mmCIF file of C-alpha atoms in Angstrom:
data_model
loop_
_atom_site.group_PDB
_atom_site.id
_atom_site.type_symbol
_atom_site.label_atom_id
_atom_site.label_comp_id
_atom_site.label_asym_id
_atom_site.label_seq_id
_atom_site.Cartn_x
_atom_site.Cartn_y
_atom_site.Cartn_z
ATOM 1 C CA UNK A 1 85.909 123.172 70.446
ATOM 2 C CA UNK A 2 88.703 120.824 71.249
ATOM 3 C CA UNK A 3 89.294 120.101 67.884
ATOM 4 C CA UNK A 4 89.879 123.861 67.042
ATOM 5 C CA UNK A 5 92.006 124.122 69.944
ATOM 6 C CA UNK A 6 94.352 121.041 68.390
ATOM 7 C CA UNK A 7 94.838 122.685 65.202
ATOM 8 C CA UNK A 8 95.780 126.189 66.603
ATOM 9 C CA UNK A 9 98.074 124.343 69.124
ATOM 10 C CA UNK A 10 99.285 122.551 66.002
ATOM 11 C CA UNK A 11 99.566 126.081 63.499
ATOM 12 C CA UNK A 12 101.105 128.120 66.328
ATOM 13 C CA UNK A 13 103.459 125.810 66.860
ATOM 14 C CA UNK A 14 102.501 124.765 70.162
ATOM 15 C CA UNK A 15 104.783 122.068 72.202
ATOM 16 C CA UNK A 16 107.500 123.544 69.555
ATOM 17 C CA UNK A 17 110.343 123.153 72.338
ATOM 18 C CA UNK A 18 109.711 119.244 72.302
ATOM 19 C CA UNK A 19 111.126 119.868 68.488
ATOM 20 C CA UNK A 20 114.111 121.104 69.470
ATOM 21 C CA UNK A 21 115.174 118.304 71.721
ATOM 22 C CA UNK A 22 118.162 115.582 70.096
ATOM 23 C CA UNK A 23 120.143 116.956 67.879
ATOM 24 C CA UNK A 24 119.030 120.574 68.112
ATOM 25 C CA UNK A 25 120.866 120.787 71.773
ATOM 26 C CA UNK A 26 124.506 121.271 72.648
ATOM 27 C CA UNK A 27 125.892 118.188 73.559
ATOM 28 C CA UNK A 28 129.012 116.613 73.936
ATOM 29 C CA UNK A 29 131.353 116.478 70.194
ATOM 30 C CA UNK A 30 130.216 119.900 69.032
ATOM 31 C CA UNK A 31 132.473 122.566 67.887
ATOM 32 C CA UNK A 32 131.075 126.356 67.504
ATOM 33 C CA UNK A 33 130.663 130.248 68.796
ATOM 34 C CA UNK A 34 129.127 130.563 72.292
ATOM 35 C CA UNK A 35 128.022 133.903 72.143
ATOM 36 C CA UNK A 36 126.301 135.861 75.750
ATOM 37 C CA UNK A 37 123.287 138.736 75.053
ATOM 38 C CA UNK A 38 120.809 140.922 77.076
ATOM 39 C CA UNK A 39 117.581 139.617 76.821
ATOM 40 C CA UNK A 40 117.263 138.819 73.267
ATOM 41 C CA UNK A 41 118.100 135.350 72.108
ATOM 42 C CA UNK A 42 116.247 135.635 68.740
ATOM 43 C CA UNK A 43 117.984 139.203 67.596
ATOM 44 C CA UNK A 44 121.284 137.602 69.182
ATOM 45 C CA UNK A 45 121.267 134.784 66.697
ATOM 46 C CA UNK A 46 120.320 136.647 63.589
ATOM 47 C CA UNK A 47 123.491 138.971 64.489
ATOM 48 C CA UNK A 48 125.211 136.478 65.230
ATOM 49 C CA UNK A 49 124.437 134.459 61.707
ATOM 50 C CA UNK A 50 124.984 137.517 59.892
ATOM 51 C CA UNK A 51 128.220 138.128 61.292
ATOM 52 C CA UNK A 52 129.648 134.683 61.285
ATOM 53 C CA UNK A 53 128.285 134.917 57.664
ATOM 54 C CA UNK A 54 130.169 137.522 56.375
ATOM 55 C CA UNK A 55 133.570 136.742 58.038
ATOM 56 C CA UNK A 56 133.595 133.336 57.249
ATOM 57 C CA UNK A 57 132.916 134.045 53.550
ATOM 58 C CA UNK A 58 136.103 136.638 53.771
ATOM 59 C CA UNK A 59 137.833 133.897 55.078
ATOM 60 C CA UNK A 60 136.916 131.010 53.656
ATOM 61 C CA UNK A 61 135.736 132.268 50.818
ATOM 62 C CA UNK A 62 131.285 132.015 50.022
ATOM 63 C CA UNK A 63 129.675 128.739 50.835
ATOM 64 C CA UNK A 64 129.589 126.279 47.653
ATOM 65 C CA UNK A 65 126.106 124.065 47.655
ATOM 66 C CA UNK A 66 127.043 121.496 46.001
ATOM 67 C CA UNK A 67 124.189 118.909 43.744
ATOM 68 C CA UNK A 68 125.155 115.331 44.330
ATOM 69 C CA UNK A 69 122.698 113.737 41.580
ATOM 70 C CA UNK A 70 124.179 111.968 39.229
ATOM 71 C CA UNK A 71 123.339 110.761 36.396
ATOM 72 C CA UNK A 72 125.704 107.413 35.967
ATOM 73 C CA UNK A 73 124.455 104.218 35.354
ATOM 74 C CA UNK A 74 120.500 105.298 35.667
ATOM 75 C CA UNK A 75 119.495 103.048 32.328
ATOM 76 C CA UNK A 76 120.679 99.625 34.518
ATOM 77 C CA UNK A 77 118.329 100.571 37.462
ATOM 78 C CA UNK A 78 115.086 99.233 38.188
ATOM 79 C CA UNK A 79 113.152 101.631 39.471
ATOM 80 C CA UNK A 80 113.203 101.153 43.310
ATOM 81 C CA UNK A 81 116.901 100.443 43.263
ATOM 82 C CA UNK A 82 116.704 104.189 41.612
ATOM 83 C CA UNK A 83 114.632 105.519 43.881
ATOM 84 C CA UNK A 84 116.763 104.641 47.253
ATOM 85 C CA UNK A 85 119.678 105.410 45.199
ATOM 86 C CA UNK A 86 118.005 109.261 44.626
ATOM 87 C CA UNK A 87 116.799 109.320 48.501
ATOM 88 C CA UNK A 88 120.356 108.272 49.958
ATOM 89 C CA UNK A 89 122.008 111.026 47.257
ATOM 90 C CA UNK A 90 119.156 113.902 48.217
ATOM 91 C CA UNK A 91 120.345 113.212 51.720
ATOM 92 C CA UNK A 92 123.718 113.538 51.353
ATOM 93 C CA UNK A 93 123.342 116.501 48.957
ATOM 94 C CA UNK A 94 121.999 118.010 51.926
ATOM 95 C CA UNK A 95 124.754 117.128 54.653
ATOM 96 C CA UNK A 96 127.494 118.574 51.968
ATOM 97 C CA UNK A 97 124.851 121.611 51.570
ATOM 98 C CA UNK A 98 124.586 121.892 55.382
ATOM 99 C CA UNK A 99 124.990 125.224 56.296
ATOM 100 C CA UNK A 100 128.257 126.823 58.114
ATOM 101 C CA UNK A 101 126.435 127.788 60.988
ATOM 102 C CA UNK A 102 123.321 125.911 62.899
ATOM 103 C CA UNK A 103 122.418 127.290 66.089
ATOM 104 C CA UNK A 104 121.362 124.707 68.726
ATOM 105 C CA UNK A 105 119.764 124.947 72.249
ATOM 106 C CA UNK A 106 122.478 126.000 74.695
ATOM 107 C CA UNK A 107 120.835 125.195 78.075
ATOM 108 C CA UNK A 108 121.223 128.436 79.392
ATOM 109 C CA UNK A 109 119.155 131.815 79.380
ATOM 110 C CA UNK A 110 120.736 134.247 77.719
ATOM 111 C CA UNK A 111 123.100 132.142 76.087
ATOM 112 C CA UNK A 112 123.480 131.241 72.199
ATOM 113 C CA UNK A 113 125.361 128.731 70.709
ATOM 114 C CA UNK A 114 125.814 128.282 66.947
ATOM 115 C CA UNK A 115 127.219 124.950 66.054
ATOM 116 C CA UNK A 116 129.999 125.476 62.932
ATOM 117 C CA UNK A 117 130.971 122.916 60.032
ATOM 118 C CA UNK A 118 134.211 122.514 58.247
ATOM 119 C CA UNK A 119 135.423 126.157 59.752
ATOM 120 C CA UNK A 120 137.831 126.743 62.641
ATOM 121 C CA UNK A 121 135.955 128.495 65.566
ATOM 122 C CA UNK A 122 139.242 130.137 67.167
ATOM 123 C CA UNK A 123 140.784 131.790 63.945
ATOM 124 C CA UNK A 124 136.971 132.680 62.724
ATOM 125 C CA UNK A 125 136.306 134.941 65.747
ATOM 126 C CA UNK A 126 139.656 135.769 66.406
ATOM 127 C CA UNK A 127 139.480 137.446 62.763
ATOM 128 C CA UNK A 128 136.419 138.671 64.063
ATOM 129 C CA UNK A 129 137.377 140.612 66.756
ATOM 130 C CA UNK A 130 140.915 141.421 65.198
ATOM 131 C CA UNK A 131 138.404 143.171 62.266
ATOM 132 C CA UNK A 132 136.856 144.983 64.813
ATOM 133 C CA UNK A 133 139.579 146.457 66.956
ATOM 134 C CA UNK A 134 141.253 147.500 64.050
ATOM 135 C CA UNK A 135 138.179 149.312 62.763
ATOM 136 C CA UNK A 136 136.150 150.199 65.350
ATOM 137 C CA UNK A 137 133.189 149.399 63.785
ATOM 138 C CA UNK A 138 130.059 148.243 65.369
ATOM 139 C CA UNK A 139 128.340 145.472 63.837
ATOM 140 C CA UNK A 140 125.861 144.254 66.409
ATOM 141 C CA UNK A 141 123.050 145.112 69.099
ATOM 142 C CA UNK A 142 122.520 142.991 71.433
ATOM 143 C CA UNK A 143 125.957 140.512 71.280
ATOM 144 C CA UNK A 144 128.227 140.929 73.796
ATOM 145 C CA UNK A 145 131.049 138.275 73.728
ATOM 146 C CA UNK A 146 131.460 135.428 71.582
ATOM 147 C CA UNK A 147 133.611 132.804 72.716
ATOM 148 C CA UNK A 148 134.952 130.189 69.980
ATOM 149 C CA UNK A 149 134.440 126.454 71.365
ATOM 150 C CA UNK A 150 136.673 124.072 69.673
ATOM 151 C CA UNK A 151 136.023 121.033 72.251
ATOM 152 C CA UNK A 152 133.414 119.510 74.216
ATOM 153 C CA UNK A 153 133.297 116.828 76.661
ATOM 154 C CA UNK A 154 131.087 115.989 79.936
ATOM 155 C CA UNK A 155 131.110 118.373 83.040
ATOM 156 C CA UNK A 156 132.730 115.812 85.388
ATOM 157 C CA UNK A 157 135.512 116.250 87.218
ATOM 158 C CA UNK A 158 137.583 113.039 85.433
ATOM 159 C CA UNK A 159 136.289 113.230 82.088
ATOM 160 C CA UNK A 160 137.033 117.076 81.915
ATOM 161 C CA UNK A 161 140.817 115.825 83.330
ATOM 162 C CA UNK A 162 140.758 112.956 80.101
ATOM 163 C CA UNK A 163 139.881 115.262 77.797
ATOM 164 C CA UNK A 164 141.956 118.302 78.926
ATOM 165 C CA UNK A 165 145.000 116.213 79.458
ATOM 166 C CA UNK A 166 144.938 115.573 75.648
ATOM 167 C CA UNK A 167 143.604 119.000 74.395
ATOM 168 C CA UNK A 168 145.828 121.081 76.164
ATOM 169 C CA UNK A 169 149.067 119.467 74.815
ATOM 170 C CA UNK A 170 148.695 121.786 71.133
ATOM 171 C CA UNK A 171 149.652 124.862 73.378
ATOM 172 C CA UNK A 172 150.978 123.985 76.451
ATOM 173 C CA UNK A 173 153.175 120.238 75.477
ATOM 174 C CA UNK A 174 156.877 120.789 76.113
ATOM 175 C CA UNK A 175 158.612 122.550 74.934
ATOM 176 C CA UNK A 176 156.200 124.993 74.503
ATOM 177 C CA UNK A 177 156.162 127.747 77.175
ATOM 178 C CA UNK A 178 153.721 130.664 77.748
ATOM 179 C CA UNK A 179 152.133 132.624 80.237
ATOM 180 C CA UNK A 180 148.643 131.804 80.677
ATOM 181 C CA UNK A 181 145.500 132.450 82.563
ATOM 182 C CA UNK A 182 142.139 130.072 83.269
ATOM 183 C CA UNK A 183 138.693 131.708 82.770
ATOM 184 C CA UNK A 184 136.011 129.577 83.855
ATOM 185 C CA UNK A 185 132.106 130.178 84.011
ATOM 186 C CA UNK A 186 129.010 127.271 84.946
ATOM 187 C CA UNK A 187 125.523 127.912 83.869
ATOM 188 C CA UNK A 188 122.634 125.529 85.438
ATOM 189 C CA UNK A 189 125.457 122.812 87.285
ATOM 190 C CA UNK A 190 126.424 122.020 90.020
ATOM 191 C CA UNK A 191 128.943 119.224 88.774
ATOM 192 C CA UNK A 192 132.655 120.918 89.132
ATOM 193 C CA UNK A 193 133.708 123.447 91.515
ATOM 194 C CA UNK A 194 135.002 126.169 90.386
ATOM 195 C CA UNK A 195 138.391 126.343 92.786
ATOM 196 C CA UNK A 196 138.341 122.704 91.744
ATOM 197 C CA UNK A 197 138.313 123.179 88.197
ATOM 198 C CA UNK A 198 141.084 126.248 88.193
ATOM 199 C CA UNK A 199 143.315 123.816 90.148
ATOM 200 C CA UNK A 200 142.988 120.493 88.397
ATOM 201 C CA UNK A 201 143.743 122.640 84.935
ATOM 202 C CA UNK A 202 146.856 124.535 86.492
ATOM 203 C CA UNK A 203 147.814 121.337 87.834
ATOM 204 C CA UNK A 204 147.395 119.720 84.260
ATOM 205 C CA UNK A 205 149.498 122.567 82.711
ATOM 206 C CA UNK A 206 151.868 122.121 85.103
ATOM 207 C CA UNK A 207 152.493 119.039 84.576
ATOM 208 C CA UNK A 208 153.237 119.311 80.214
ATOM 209 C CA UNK A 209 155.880 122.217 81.643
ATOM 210 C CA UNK A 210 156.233 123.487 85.157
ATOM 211 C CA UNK A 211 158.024 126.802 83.204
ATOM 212 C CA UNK A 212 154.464 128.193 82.258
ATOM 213 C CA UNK A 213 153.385 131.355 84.206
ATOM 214 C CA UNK A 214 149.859 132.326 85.212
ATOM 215 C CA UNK A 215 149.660 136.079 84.154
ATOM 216 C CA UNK A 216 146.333 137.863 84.837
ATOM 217 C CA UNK A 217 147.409 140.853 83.545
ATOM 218 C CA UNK A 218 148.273 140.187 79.667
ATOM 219 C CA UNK A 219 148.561 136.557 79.339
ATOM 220 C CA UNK A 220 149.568 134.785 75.984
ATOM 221 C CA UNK A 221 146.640 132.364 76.175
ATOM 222 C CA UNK A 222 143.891 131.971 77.965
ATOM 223 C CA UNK A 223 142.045 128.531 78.833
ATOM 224 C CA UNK A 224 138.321 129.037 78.271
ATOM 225 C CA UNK A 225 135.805 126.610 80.219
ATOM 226 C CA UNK A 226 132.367 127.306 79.887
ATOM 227 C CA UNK A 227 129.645 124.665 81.771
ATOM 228 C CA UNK A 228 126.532 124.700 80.671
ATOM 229 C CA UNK A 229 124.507 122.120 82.570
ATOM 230 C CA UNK A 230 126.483 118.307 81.751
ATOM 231 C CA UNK A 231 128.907 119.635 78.939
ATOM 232 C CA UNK A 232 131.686 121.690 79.609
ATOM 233 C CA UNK A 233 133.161 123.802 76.277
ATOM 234 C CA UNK A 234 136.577 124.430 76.393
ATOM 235 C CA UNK A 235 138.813 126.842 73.778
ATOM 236 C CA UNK A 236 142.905 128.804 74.007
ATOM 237 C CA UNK A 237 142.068 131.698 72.591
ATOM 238 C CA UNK A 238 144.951 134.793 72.152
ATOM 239 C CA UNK A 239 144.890 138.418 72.764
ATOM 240 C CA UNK A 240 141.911 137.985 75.407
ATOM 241 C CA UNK A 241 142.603 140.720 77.159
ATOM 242 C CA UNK A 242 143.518 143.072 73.887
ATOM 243 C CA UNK A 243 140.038 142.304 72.466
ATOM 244 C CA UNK A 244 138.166 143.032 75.870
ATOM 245 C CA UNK A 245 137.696 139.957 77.040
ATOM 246 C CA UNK A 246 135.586 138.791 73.556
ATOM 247 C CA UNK A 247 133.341 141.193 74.393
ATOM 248 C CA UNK A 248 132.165 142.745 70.485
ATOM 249 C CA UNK A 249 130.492 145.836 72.124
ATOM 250 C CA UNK A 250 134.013 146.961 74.412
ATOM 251 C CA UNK A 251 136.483 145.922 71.600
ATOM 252 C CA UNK A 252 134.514 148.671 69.260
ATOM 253 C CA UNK A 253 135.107 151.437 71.437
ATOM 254 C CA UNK A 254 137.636 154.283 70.605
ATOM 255 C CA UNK A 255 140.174 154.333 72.913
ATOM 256 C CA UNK A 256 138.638 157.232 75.766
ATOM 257 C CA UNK A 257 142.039 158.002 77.616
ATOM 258 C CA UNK A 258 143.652 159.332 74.411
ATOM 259 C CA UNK A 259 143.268 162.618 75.901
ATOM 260 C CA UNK A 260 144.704 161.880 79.288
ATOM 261 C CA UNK A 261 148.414 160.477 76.849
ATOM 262 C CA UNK A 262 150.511 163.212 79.235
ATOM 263 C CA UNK A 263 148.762 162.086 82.274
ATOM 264 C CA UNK A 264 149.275 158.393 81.392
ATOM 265 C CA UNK A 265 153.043 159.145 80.369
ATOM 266 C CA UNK A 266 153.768 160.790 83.607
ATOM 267 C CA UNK A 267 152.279 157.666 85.686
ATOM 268 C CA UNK A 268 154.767 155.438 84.019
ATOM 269 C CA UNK A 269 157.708 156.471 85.410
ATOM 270 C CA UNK A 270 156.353 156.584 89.141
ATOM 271 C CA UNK A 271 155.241 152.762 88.476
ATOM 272 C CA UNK A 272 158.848 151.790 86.896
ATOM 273 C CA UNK A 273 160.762 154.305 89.456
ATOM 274 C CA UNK A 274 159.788 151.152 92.481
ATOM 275 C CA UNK A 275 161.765 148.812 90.184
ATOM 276 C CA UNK A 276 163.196 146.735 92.841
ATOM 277 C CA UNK A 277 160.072 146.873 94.920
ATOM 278 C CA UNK A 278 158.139 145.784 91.605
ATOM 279 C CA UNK A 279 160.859 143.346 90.496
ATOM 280 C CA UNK A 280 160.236 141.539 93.778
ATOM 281 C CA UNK A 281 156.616 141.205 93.264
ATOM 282 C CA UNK A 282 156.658 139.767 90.008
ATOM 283 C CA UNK A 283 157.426 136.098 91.074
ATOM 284 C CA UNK A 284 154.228 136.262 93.116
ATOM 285 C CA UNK A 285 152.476 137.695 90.677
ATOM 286 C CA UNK A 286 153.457 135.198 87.691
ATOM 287 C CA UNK A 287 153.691 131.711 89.756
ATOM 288 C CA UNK A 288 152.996 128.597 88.647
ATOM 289 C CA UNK A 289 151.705 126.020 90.967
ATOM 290 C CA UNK A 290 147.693 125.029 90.803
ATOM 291 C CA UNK A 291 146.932 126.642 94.074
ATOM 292 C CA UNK A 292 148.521 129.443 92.963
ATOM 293 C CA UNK A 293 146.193 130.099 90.011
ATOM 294 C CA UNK A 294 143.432 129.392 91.883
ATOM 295 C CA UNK A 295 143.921 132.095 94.941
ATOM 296 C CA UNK A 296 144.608 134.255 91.394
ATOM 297 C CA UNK A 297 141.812 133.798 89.393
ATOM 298 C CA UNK A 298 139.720 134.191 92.305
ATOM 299 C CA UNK A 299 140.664 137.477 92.964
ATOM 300 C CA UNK A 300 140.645 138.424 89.079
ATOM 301 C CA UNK A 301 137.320 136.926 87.712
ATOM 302 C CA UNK A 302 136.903 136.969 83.434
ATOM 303 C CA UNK A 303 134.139 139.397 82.137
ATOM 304 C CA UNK A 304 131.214 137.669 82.570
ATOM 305 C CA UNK A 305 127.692 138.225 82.050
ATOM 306 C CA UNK A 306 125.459 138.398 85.016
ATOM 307 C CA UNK A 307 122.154 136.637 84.938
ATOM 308 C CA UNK A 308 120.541 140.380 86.185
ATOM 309 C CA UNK A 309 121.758 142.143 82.567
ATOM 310 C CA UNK A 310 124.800 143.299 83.855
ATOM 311 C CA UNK A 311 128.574 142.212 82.569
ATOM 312 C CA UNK A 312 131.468 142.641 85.272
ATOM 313 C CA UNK A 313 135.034 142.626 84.514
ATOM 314 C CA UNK A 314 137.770 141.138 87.115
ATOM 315 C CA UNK A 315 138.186 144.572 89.346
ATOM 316 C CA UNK A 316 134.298 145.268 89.492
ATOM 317 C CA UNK A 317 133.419 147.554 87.156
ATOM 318 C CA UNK A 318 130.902 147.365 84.290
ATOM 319 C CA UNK A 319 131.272 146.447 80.806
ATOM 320 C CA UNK A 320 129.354 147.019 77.637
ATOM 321 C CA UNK A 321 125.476 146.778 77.910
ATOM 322 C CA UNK A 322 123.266 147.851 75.236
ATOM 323 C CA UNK A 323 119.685 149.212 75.585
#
């Protein structure tokens, strides 16, 4: 009886999660796609493998597998010299065959992450969503934003502040200057604060050029930090707010207000007729110390997706959510 119950533990694949422990779990180094669903991690990564799939191969053109046997110098082997030889080739056949996309563990219900090799996370689902908005097609289910990750480093407070201090410089180094916001988001930690975080990053930003804005409205760039338990993924993505926040099922959407264009047209000049009320706001709104752009992100929150089902944008209201 026992011994039945071993092999259909074994069959079934039970204890399967003890597998996927090592290198099968985010950790610190990786590059790749975090991408949020509702409920349906398995569907989520097939989409998300299909769709990575088919832009990368527009992109980057298909994948190339390439056969590292060769046949040199076989007649002057013995044959275990021959054999290792074949092993260590078979095994790095299968590195250079290694797939684009791997998804790992992520740490975090409702939360996939697909690890990427010798692609560029940003400009992949940047094209991504650029595809979309353009076309307004809907390509997946149960994905609703994918985030690239193009560093990773531990969730504490001074190795976040190493690692950001040398990250940041591509975008924010004088004398490059931008308006910016911060987006940040922990799942399962309790290492950084998130006032904390917002600050030490302004303050960081600050620092490479005090003439960078925080704009919450239409920033530039935005500083993605996602936590998930003791790694913190970090990305500057463009056009955040343009593409919904990353979210694939919101940057689909035709445009509803296009009927309301005389409506809209006849706000604008009531909002631009307070121009010296407005042009005396606009410091406030676009200032640049850490504390700053921490009251400010506080009161303007990034899309994210609740752990009930539910996604909420800055002001309250309700994103995409399929059935």
């Amino acid at each position: 009886m026992s011994d039945t119950r071993k092999r259909t533990r074994k069959r079934f694949g039970g204890h399967a999660h003890k597998r996927q422990r090592g290198s099968r779990e985010l950790e610190v180094g990786a590059q790749g796609v975090l991408i949020t669903c509702n409920m349906n991690e398995r569907k989520c990564t097939s989409e998300a493998f299909s769709l990575l799939n088919e832009y990368a191969d527009a992109l980057y053109g298909p994948e190339q597998p390439t056969d590292c046997l060769s046949e040199d110098e076989e007649g002057d082997e013995d044959a275990e010299a021959a054999l290792k030889k074949e092993v260590s080739q078979i095994q790095s056949s299968m590195k250079k065959r290694q797939q684009r996309f791997s998804a790992v563990d992520s740490g975090a219900n409702n939360v996939v992450f697909i690890r990427t090799h010798g692609v560029d996370p940003e400009e992949l689902v940047h094209h991504i969503l650029s595809d979309l908005h353009q076309t307004k097609k809907r390509k997946s289910r149960v994905i609703l934003r994918m985030l690239p990750v193009s560093g990773t480093c531990r969730a504490f407070p001074e190795d976040m502040e190493k690692f950001l201090s040398e990250y940041l410089e591509r975008w924010f180094k004088a004398p490059l200057r931008a308006t910016y916001q911060i987006c940040f988001k922990a799942r399962n930690s309790s290492h950084s604060k998130r006032d904390d975080v917002i600050k030490a990053v302004a303050g960081l930003v600050d620092k490479m050029n005090p003439l960078h804005k925080v704009d919450l409205s239409n920033p530039e760039l935005s500083i993605i930090i996602e936590i998930i338990k003791s790694v913190c993924c970090v990305s500057v993505v463009t056009d955040y707010m343009l593409f919904r926040k990353y979210n694939l099922q919101e940057v689909a959407k035709e445009p509803t207000n296009q009927s309301a264009g005389p409506q809209e047209t006849a706000k604008e000049p009531t909002n631009q007729s307070a121009g010296p009320q407005e042009a005396a706001k606009e410091p406030t709104n676009q200032s640049t110390g850490p504390q700053e752009a921490a009251n400010q992100t506080q009161e303007h929150k990034c899309g994210e997706k609740a752990e009930g089902g539910d996604v909420f944008t800055g002001n309250g209201s309700k994103e995409a959510e399929l059935e």
